[in-house]
PDB file of C-alpha atoms in Angstrom:
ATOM      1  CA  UNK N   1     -18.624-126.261 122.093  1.00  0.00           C
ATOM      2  CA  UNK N   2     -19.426-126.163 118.785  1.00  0.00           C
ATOM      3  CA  UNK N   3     -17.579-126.320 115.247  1.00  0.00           C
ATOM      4  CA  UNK N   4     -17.510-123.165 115.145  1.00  0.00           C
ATOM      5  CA  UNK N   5     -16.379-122.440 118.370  1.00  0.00           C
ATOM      6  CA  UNK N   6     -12.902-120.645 118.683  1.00  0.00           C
ATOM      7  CA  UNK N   7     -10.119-122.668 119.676  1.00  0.00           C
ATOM      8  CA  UNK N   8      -7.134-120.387 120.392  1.00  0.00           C
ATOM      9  CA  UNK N   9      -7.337-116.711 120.993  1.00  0.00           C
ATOM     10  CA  UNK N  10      -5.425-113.981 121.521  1.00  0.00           C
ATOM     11  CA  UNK N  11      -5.595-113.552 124.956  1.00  0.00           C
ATOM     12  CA  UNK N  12      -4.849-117.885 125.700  1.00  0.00           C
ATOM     13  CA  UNK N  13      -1.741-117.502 123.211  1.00  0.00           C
ATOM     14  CA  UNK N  14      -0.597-114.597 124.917  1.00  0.00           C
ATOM     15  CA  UNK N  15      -0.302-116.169 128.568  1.00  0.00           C
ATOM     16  CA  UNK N  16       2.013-118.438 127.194  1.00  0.00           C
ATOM     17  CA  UNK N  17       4.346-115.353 127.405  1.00  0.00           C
ATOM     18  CA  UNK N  18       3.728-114.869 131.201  1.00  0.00           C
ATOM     19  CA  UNK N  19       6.516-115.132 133.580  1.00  0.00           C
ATOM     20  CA  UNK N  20       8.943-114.004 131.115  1.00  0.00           C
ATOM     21  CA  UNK N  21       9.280-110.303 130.411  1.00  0.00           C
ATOM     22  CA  UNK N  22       6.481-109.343 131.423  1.00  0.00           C
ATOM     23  CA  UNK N  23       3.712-110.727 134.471  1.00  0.00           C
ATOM     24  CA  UNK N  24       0.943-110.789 132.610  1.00  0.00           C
ATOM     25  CA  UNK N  25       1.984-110.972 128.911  1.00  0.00           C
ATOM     26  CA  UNK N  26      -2.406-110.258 127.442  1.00  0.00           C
ATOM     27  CA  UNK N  27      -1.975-106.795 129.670  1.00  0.00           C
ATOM     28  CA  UNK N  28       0.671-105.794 127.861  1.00  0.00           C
ATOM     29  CA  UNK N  29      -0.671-106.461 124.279  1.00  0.00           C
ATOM     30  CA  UNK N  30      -3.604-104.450 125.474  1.00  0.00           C
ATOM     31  CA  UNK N  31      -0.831-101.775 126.845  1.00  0.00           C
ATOM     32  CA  UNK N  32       1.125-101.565 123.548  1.00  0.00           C
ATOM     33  CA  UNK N  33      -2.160-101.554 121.215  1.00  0.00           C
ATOM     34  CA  UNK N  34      -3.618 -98.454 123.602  1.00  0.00           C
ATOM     35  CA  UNK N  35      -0.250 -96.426 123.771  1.00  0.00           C
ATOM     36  CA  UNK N  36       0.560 -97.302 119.533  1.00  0.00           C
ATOM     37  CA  UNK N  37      -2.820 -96.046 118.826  1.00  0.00           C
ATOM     38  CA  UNK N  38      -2.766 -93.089 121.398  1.00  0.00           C
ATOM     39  CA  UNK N  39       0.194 -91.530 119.602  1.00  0.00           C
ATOM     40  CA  UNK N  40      -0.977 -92.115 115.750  1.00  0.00           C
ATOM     41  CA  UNK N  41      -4.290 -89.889 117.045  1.00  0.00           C
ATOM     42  CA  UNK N  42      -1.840 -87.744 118.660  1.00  0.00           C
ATOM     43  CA  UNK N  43       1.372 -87.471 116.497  1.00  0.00           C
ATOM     44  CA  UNK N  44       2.232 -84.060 118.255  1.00  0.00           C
ATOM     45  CA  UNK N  45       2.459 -85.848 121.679  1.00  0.00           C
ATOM     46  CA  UNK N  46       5.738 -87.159 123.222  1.00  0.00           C
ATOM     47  CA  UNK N  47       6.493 -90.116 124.809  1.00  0.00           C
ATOM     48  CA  UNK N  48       6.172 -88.374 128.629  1.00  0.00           C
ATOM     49  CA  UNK N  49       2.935 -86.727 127.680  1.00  0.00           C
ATOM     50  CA  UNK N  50       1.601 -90.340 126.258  1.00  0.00           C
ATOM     51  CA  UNK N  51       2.877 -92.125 129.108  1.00  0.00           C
ATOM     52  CA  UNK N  52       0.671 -89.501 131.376  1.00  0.00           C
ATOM     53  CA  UNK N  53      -2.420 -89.509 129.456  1.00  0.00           C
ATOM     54  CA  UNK N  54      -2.555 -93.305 129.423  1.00  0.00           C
ATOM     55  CA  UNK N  55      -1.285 -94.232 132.597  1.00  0.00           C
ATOM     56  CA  UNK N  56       1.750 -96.173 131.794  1.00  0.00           C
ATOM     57  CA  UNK N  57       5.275 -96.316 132.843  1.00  0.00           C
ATOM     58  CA  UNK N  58       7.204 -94.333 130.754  1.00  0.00           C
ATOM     59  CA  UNK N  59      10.252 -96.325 129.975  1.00  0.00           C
ATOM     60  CA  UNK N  60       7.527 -98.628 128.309  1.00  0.00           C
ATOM     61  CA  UNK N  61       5.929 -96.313 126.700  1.00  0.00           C
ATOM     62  CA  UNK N  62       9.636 -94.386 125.087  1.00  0.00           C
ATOM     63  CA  UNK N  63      10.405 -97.860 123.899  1.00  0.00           C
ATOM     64  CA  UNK N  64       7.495 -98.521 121.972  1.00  0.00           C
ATOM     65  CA  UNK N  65       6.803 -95.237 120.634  1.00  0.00           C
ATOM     66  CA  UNK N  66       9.941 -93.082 120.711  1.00  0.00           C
ATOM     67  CA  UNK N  67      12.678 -96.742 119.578  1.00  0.00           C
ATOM     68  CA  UNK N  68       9.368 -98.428 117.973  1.00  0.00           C
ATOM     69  CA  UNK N  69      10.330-101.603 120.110  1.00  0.00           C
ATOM     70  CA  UNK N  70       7.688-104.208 119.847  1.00  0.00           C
ATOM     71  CA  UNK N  71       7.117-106.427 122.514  1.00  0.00           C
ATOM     72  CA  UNK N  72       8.088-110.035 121.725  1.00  0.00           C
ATOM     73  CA  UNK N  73       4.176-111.374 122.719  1.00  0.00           C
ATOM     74  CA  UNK N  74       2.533-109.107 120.535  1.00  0.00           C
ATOM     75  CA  UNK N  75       4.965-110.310 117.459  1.00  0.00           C
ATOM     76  CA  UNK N  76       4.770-113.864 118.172  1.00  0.00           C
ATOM     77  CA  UNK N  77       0.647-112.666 117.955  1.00  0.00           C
ATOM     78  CA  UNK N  78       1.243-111.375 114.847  1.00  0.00           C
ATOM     79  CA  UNK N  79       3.149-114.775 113.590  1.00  0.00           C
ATOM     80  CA  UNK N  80      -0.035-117.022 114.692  1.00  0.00           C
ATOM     81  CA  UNK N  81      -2.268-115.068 113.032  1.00  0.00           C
ATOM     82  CA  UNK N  82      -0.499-114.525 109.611  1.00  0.00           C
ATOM     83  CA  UNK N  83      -0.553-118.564 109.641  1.00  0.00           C
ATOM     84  CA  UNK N  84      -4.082-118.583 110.324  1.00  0.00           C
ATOM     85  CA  UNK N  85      -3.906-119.955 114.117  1.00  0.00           C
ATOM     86  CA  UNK N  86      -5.722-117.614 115.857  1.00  0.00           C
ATOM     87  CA  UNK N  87      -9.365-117.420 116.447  1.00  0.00           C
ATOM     88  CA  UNK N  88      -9.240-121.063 114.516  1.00  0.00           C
ATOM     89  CA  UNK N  89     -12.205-123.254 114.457  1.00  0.00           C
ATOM     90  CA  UNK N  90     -12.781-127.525 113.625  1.00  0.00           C
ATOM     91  CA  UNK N  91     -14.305-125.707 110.260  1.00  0.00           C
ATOM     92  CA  UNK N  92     -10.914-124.182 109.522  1.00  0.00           C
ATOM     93  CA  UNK N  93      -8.394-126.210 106.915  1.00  0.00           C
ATOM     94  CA  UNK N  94      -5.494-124.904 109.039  1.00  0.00           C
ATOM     95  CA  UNK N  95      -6.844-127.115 112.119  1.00  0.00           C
ATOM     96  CA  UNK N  96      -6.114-130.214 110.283  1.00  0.00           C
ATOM     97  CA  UNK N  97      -2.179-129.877 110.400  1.00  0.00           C
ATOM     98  CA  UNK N  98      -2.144-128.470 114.105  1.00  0.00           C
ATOM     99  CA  UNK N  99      -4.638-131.881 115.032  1.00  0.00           C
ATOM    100  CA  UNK N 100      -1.929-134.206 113.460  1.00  0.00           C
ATOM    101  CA  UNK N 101       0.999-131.943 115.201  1.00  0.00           C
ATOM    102  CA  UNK N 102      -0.966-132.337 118.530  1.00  0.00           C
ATOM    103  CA  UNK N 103      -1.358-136.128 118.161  1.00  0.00           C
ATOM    104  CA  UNK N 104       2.406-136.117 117.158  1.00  0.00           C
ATOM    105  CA  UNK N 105       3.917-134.043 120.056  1.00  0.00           C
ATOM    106  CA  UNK N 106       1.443-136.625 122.680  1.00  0.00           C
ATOM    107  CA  UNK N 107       3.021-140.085 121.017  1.00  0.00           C
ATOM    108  CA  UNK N 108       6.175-138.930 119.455  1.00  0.00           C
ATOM    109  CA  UNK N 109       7.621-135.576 120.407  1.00  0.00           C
ATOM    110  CA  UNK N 110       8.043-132.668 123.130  1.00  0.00           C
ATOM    111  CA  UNK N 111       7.758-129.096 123.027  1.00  0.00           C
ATOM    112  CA  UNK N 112      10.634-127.896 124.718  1.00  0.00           C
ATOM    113  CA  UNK N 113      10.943-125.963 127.669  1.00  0.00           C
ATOM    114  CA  UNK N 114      13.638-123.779 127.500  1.00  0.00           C
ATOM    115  CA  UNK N 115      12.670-122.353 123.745  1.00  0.00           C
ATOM    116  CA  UNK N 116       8.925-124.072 123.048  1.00  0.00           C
ATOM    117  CA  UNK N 117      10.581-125.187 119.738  1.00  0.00           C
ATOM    118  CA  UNK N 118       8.649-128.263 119.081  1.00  0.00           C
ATOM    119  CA  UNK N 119      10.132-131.341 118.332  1.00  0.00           C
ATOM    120  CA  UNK N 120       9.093-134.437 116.506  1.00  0.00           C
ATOM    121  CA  UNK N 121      10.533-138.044 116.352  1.00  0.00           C
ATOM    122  CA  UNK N 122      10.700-139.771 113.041  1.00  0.00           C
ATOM    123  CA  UNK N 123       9.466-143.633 112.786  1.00  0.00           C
ATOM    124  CA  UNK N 124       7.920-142.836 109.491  1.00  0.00           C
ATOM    125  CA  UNK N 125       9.274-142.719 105.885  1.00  0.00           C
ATOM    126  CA  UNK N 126      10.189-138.768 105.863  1.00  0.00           C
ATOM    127  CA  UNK N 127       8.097-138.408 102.621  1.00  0.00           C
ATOM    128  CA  UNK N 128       5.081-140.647 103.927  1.00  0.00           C
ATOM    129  CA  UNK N 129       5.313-139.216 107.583  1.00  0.00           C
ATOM    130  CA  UNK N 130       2.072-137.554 108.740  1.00  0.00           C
ATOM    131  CA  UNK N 131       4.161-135.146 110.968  1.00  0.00           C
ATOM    132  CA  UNK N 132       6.018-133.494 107.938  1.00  0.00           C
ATOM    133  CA  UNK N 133       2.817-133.150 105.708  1.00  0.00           C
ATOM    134  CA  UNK N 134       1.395-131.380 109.028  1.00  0.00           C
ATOM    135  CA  UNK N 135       4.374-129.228 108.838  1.00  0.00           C
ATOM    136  CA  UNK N 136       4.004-128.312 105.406  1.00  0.00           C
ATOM    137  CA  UNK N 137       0.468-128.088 105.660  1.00  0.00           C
ATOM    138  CA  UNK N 138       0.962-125.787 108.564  1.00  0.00           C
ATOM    139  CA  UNK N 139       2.678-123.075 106.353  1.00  0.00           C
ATOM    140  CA  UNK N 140       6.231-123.131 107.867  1.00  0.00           C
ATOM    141  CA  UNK N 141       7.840-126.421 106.391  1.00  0.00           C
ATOM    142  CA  UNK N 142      10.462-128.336 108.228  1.00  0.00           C
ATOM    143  CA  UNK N 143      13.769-129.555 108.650  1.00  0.00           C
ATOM    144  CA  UNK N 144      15.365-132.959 109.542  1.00  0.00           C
ATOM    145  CA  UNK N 145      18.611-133.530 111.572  1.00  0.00           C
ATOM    146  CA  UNK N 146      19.969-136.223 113.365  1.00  0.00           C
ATOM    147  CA  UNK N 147      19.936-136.475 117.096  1.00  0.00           C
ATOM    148  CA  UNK N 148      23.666-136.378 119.038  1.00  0.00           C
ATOM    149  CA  UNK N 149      21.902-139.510 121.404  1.00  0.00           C
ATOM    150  CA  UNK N 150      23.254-142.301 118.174  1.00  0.00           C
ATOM    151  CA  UNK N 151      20.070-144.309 119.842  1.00  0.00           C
ATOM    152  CA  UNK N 152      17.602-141.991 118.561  1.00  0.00           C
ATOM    153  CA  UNK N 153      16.608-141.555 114.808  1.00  0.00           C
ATOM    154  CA  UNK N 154      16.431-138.590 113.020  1.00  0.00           C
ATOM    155  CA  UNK N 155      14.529-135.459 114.447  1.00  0.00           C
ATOM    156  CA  UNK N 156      11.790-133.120 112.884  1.00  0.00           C
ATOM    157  CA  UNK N 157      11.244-129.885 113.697  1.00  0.00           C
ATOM    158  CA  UNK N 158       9.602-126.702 112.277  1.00  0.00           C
ATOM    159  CA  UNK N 159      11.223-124.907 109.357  1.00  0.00           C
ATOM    160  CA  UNK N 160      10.085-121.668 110.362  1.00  0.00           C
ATOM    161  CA  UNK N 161       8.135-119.858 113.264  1.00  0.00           C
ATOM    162  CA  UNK N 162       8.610-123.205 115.492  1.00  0.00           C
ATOM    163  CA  UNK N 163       8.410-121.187 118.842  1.00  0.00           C
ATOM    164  CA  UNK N 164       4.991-119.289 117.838  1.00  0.00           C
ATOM    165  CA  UNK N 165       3.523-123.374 116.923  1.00  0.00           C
ATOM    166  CA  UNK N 166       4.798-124.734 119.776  1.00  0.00           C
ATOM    167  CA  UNK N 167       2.993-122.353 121.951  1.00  0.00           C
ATOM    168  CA  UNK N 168      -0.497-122.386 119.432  1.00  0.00           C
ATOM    169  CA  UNK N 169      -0.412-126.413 120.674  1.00  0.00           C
ATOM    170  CA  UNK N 170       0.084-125.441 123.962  1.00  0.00           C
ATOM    171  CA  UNK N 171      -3.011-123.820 123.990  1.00  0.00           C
ATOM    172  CA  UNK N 172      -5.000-126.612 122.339  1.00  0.00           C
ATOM    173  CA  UNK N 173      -3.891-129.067 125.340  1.00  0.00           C
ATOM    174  CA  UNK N 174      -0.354-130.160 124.383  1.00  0.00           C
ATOM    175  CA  UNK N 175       2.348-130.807 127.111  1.00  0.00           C
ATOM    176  CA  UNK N 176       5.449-128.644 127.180  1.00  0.00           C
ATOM    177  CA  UNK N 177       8.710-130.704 128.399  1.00  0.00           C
ATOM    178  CA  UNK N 178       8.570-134.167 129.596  1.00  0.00           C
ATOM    179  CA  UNK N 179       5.775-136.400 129.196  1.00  0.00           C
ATOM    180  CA  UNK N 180       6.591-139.504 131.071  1.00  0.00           C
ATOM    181  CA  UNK N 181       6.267-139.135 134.243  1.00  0.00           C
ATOM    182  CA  UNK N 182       3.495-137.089 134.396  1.00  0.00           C
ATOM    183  CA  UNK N 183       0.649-137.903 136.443  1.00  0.00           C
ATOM    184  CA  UNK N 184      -1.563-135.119 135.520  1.00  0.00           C
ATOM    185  CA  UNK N 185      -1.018-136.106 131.612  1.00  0.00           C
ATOM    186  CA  UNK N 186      -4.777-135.632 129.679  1.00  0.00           C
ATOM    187  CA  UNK N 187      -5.274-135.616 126.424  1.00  0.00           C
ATOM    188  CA  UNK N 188      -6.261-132.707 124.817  1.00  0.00           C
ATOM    189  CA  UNK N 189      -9.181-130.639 126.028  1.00  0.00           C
ATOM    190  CA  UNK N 190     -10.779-130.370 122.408  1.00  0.00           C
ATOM    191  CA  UNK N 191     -10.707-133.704 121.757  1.00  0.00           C
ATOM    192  CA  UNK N 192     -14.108-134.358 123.890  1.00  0.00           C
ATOM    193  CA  UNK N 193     -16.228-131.918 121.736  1.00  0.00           C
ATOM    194  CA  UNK N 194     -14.678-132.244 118.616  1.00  0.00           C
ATOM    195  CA  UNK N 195     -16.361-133.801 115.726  1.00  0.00           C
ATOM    196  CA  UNK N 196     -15.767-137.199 114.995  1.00  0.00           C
ATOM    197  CA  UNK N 197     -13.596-136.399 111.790  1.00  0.00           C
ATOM    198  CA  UNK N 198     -11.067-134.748 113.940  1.00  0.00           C
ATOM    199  CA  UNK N 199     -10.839-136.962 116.967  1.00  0.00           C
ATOM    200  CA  UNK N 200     -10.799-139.832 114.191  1.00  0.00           C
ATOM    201  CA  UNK N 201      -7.726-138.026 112.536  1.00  0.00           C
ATOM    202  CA  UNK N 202      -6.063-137.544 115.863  1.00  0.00           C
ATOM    203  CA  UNK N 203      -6.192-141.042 116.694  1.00  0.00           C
ATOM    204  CA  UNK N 204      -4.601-142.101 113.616  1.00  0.00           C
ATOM    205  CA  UNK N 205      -2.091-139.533 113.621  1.00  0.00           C
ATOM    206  CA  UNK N 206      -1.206-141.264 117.099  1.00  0.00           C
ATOM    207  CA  UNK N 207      -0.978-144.829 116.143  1.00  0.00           C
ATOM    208  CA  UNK N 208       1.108-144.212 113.047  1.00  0.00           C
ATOM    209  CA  UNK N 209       4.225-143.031 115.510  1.00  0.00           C
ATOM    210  CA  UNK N 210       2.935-145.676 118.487  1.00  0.00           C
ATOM    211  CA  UNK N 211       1.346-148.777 117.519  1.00  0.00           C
ATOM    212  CA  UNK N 212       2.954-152.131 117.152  1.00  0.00           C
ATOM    213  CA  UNK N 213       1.414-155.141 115.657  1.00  0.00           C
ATOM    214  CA  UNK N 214       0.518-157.831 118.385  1.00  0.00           C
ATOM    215  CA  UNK N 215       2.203-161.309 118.168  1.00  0.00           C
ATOM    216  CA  UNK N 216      -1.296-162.782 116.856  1.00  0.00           C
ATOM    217  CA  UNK N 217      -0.855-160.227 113.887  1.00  0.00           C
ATOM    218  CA  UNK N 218      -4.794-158.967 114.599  1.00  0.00           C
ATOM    219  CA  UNK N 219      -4.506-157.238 116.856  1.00  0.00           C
ATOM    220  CA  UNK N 220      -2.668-153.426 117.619  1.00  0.00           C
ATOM    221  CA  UNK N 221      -0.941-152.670 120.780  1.00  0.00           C
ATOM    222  CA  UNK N 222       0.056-149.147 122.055  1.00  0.00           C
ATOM    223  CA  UNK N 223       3.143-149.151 125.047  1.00  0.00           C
ATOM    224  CA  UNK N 224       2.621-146.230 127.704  1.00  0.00           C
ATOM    225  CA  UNK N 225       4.709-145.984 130.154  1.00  0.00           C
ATOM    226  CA  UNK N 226       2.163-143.319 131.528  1.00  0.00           C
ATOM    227  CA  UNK N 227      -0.248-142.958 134.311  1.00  0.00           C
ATOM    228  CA  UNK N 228      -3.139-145.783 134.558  1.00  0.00           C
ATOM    229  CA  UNK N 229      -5.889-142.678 133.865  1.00  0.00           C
ATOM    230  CA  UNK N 230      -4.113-141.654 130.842  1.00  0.00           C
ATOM    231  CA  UNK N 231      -4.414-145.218 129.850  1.00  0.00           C
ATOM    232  CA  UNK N 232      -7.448-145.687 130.175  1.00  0.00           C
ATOM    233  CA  UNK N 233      -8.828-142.143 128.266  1.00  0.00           C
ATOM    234  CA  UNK N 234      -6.574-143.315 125.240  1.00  0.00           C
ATOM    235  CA  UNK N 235      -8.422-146.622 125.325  1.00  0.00           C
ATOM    236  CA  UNK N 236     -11.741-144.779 125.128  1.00  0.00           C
ATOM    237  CA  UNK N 237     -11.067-142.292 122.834  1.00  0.00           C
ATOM    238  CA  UNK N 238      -9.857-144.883 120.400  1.00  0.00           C
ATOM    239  CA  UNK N 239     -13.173-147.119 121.350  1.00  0.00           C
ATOM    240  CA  UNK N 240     -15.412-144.419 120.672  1.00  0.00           C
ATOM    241  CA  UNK N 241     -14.220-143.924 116.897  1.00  0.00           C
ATOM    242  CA  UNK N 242     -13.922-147.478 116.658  1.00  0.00           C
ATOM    243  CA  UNK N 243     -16.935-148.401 118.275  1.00  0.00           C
ATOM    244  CA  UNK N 244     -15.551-152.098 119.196  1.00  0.00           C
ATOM    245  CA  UNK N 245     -13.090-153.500 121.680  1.00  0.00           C
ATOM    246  CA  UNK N 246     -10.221-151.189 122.931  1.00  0.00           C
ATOM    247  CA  UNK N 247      -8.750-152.373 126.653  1.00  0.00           C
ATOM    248  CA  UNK N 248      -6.062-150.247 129.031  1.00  0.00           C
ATOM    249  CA  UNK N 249      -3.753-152.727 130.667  1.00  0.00           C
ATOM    250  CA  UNK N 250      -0.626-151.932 132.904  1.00  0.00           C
ATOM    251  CA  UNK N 251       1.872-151.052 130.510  1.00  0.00           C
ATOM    252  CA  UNK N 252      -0.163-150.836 126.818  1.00  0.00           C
ATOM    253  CA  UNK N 253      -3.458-150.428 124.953  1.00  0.00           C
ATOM    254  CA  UNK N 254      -4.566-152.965 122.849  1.00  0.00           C
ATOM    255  CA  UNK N 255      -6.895-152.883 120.298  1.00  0.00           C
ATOM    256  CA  UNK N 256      -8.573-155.381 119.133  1.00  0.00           C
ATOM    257  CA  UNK N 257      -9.061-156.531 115.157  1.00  0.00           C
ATOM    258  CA  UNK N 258     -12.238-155.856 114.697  1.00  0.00           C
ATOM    259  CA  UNK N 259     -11.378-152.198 116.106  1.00  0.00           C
ATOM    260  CA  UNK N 260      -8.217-152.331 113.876  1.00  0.00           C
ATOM    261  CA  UNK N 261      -9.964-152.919 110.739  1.00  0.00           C
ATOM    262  CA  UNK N 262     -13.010-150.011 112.094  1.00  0.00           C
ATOM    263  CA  UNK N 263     -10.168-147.841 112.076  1.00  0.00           C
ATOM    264  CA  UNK N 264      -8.556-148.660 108.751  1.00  0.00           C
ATOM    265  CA  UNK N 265      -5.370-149.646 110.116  1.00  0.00           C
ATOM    266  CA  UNK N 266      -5.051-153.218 108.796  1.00  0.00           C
TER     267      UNK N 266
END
């Protein structure tokens, strides 16, 4: 992979959409584009006629040409791209805010489930938090609320055009719905050939929602309550930027001061 290697494209944004409305969510962008374009060459035909010549059903074809339905894949599509998402590279200034929103979502949020909406906690200042300069970086803002659960603080979440972000960090590695329990937890796939400015960003974007000062005050500890292998690949990732001590042990990461002050974080 290379920097200018494409990160998310249309076809890995539109599986996100399988299972839902339609099986395989890509063949049906490919099926709307074909019968759209079929019938603005062919204005005279109708929907029957179109459905014949390009060997769809018809009741797809009458509701995209005849009610000018369009299916909800190809707008969500649309939405990526007008932000810049698709066919994004490391070179691109849009990556920047989905890095930090990745890093965010793996040590301080989810993307849900049942709506992909993605969801951020706050530990930050809301004016100093990396999470809502992502946000706003990202093009669609953000808005703050309170969670119902009184022992959570207050919640971040996209302003606009959540669902379409939550699935663009899908495809770039990060987990939808709980994270916790997860054995099969990696970090993101990008992450191993990405230049060291962005896996340097990603790791700081992490610590600032996960890190805790150890009781020697040099030192920076991470608690995961994840898998010993996911342990273990934060510890080198953050060792490799760092290049000095990092150590996995059962329940945390530690790094040590020399790789604190490496990193900038004293």
């Amino acid at each position: 992979m290379t920097a200018s290697s494409v990160l998310v494209t249309e076809r890995e944004f539109a599986r996100t959409y399988d299972g839902g409305t339609y099986d395989d969510a890509w063949r049906a962008v490919q099926q709307y584009r074909h019968a759209v374009s079929f019938s603005v060459d062919h204005p005279d035909q109708g929907y029957t006629s179109i459905a014949t010549k390009v060997g769809f059903p018809q009741s797809r074809v009458r509701s995209w040409v005849d009610a000018g339905h369009t299916p909800s894949v190809v707008t969500g599509l649309y939405a990526a791209r007008k932000h810049g998402w698709i066919d994004i590279t490391f070179n691109d200034n849009e990556f920047m805010g989905l890095n930090i929103l990745v890093a965010s979502i793996y040590s301080g949020g989810m993307i849900a489930s049942d709506h992909w909406q993605p969801i951020f906690t706050l530990t930050e200042s809301e004016f100093d938090s990396k999470c809502v300069a992502a946000l706003e970086l990202s093009g669609v803002g953000y808005t703050v609320r309170k969670e119902r659960n009184s022992n959570r603080g207050k919640s971040v979440r996209p302003g606009e055009d959540g669902a379409i972000l939550g699935r663009v960090l899908h495809v770039l590695g990060a987990p939808v719905g709980s994270k916790a329990h997860s054995e099969s937890l990696s970090l993101p796939w990008y992450l191993e050939e990405a230049p060291l400015e962005v896996r340097k960003q990603f790791v700081q974007a992490y610590l600032s929602n996960r890190s805790t000062t150890s009781s020697d005050s040099h030192s920076v500890q991470i608690i995961e309550e994840r898998s010993d292998t996911y342990r273990e690949e934060l510890a080198e990732l953050i060792e490799s930027i760092a290049g000095e001590s990092v150590t996995a042990g059962e329940r945390s990461v530690t790094i040590s001061a020399a790789a604190v002050e490496s990193l900038g974080l004293d």
